CSV table of C-alpha atoms in Angstrom, one decimal:
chain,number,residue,atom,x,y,z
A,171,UNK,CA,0.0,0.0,0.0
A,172,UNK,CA,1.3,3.2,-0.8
A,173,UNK,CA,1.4,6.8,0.9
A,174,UNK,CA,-1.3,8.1,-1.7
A,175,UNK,CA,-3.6,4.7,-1.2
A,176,UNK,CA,-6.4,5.3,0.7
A,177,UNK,CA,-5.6,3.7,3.9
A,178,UNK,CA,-8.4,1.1,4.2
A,179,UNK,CA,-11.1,-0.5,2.3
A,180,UNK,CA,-13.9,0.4,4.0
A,181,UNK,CA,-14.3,3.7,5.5
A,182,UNK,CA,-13.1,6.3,3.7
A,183,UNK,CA,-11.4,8.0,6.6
A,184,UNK,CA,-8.4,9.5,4.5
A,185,UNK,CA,-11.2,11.3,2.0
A,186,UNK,CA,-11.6,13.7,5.0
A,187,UNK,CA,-8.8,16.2,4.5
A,188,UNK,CA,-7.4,16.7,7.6
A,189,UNK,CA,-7.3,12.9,8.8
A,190,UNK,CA,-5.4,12.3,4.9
A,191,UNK,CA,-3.1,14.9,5.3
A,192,UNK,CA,-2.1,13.6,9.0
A,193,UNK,CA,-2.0,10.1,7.9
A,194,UNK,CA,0.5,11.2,5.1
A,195,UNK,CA,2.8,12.9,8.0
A,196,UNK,CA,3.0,9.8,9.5
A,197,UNK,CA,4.7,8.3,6.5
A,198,UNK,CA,7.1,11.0,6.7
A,199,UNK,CA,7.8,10.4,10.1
A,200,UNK,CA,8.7,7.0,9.9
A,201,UNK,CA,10.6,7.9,7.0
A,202,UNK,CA,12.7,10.1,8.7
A,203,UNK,CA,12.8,7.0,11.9
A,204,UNK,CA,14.3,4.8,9.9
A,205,UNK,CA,17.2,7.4,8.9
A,206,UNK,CA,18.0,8.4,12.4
A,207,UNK,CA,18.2,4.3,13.4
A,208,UNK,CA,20.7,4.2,10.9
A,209,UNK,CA,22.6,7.1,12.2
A,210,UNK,CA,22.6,5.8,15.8
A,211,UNK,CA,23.8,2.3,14.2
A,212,UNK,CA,26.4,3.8,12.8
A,213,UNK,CA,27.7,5.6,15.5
A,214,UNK,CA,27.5,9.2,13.4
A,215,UNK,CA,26.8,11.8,15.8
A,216,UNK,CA,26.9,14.6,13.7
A,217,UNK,CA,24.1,12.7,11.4
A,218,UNK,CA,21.8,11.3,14.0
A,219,UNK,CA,21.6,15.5,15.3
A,220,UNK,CA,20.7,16.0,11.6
A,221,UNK,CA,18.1,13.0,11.4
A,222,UNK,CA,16.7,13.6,15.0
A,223,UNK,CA,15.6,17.8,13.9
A,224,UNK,CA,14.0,16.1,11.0
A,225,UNK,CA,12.0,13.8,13.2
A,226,UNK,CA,11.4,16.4,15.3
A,227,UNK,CA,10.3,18.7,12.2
A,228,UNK,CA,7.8,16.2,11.2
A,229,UNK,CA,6.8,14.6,14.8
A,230,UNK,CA,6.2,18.0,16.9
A,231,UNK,CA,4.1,20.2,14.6
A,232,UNK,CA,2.5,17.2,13.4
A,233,UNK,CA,1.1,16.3,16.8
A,234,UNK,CA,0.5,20.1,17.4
A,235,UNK,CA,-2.2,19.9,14.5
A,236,UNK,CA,-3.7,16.9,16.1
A,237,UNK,CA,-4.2,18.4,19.4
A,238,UNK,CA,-5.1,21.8,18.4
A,239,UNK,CA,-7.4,20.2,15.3
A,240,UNK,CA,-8.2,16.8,15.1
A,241,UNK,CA,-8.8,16.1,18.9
A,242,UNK,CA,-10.7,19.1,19.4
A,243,UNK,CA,-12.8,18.0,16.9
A,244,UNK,CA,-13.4,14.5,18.3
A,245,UNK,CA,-14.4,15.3,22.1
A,246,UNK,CA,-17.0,17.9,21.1
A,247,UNK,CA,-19.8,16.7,24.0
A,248,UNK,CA,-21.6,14.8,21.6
A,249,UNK,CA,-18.8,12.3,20.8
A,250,UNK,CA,-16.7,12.8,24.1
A,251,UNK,CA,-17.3,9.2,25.7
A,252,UNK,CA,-16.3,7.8,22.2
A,253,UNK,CA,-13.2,9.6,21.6
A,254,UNK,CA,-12.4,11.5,25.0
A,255,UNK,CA,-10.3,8.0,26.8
A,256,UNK,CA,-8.2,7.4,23.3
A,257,UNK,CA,-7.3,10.5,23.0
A,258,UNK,CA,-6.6,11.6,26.1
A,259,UNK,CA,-4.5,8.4,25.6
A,260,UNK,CA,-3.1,9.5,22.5
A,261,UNK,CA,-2.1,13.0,24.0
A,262,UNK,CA,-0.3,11.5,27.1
A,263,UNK,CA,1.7,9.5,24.2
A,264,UNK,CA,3.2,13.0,23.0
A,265,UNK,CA,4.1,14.0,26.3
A,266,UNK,CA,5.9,10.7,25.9
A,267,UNK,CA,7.7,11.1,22.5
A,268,UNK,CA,8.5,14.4,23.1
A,269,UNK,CA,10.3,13.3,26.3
A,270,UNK,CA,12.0,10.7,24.7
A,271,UNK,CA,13.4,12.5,21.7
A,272,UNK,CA,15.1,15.4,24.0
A,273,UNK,CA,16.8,12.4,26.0
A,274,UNK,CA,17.9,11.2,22.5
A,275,UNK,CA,19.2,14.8,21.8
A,276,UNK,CA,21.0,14.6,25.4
A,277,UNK,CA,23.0,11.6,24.0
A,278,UNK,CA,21.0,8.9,25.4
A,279,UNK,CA,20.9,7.1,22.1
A,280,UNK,CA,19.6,3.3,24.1
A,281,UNK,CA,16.7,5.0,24.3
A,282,UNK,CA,15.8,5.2,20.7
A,283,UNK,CA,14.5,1.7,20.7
A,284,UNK,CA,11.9,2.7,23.3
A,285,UNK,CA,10.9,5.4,21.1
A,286,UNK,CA,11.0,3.9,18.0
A,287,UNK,CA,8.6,1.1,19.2
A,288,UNK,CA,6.4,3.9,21.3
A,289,UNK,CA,6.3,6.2,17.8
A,290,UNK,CA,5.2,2.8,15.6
A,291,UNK,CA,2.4,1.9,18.2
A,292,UNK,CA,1.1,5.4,18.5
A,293,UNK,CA,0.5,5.6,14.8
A,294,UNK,CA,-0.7,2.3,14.5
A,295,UNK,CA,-3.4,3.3,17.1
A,296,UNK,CA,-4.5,6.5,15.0
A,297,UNK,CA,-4.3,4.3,11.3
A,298,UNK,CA,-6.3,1.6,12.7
A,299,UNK,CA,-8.1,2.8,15.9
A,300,UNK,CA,-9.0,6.3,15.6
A,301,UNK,CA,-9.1,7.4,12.1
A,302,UNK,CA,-11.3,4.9,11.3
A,303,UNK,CA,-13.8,5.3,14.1
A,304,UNK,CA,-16.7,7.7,12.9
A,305,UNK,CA,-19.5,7.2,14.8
A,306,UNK,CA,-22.8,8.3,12.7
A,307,UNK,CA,-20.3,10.3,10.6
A,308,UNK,CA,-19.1,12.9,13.0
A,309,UNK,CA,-15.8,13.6,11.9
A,310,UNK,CA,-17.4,14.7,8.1
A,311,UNK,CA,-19.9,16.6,10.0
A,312,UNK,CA,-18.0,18.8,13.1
A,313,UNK,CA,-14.5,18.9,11.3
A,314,UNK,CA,-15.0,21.4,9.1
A,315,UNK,CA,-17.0,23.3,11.5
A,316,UNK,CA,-14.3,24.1,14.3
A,317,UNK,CA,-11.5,26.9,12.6
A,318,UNK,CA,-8.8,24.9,14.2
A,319,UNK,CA,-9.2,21.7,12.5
A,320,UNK,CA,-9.7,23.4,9.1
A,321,UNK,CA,-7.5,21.3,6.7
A,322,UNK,CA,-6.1,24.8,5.3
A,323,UNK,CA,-4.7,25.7,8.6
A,324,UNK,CA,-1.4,23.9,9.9
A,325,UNK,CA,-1.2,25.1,14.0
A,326,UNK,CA,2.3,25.3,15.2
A,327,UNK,CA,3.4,23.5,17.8
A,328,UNK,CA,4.1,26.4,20.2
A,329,UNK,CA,6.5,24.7,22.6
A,330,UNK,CA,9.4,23.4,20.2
A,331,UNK,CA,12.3,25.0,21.3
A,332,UNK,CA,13.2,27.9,19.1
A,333,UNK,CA,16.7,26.7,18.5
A,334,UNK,CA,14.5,23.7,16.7
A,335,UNK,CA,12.4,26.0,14.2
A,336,UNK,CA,11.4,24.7,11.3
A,337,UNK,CA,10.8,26.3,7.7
A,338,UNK,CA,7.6,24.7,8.1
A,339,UNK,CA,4.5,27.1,8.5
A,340,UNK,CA,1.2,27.7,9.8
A,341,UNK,CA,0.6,28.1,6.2
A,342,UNK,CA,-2.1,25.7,4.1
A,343,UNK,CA,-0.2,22.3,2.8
A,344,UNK,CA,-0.8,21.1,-0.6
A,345,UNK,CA,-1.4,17.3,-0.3
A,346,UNK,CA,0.3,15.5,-3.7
C-alpha cells in the first residue's frame, strides 16, 4: 500500500482532508525514523543531530495539529465518551515522545529503541483505531466546522524549542 492509497477498504477516513493529510505525515515520520536508526547504528553523531531535527520537524508540529485540530474536533460533547479515553491516551503519548526525543538529543541514544517502538504503536493506534472510528459520521460533519481543524490551517506546535524551528509554517499544505 502506498502513501497516496487510501488507507483502508472500508471507511473512507483518509477522504476527509485533515485525517489524509495527517495520515501522510505519519509516513514522513517514519521515514525520517528509519534514517536516524541508521545514524545511531552507525555511530555518526553529527548525522543522528541531523536525522533527529527532521524527526522532530515532522513529529512536533505534526502532533501540534492533532491536538489543536483533530482532537478538538473529536471530544466535542456529543462524541466525548467515544473519543475523550483514546485521545486523552493519544495526548499522554506526545508528552511521551517528546520526552524521549530530547533524551535522544541529550546523548542517550539506548533510548531510541523505546521510542521507535512507542512512535510505531502510536500511529498504528491512529491508522487503525481512531481514524477509522466515525460514529454516525461525526468527523465529516463537526471537522469542518471548528476553525482549528480546518484542513487549510497547519497550528504550530508552540513549545518546540526555538533553537528547533522549522521552515515549516502555519501556512495551508498542498497534499500531492
Amino acid at each position: 500500500m502506498g502513501k497516496n492509497d487510501p488507507m483502508c477498504e472500508y471507511c473512507g477516513c483518509r477522504d476527509i482532508e485533515i485525517i489524509g493529510r495527517l495520515s501522510d505525515e505519519h509516513y514522513e515520520v517514519v521515514d525520517a525514523l528509519g534514517d536516524l536508526r541508521r545514524a545511531i547504528e552507525a555511530g555518526d553523531e553529527r548525522e543522528v543531530k541531523r536525522t533527529l531535527n527532521v524527526v522532530e520537524n515532522h513529529l512536533f508540529p505534526h502532533n501540534g495539529c492533532e491536538e489543536a485540530g483533530l482532537f478538538v474536533g473529536l471530544c466535542k460533547r456529543e462524541y466525548c465518551d467515544y473519543f475523550g479515553p483514546t485521545v486523552d491516551k493519544l495526548k499522554g503519548e506526545h508528552v511521551i515522545l517528546r520526552e524521549q526525543v530530547h533524551r535522544i538529543r541529550a546523548g542517550e541514544w539506548d533510548t531510541f529503541k523505546e521510542f521507535e517502538f512507542t512512535l510505531r504503536h502510536h500511529i498504528e493506534q491512529e491508522e487503525n483505531g481512531l481514524f477509522p472510528g466515525d460514529p454516525g459520521g461525526a468527523r465529516r460533519r463537526d471537522l469542518g466546522r471548528d476553525p482549528r481543524a480546518d484542513p487549510r490551517v497547519r497550528p504550530c506546535d508552540r513549545t518546540r524549542p526555538r533553537a528547533l524551528s522549522s521552515d515549516r509554517t502555519c501556512a495551508p499544505q498542498k497534499r500531492p
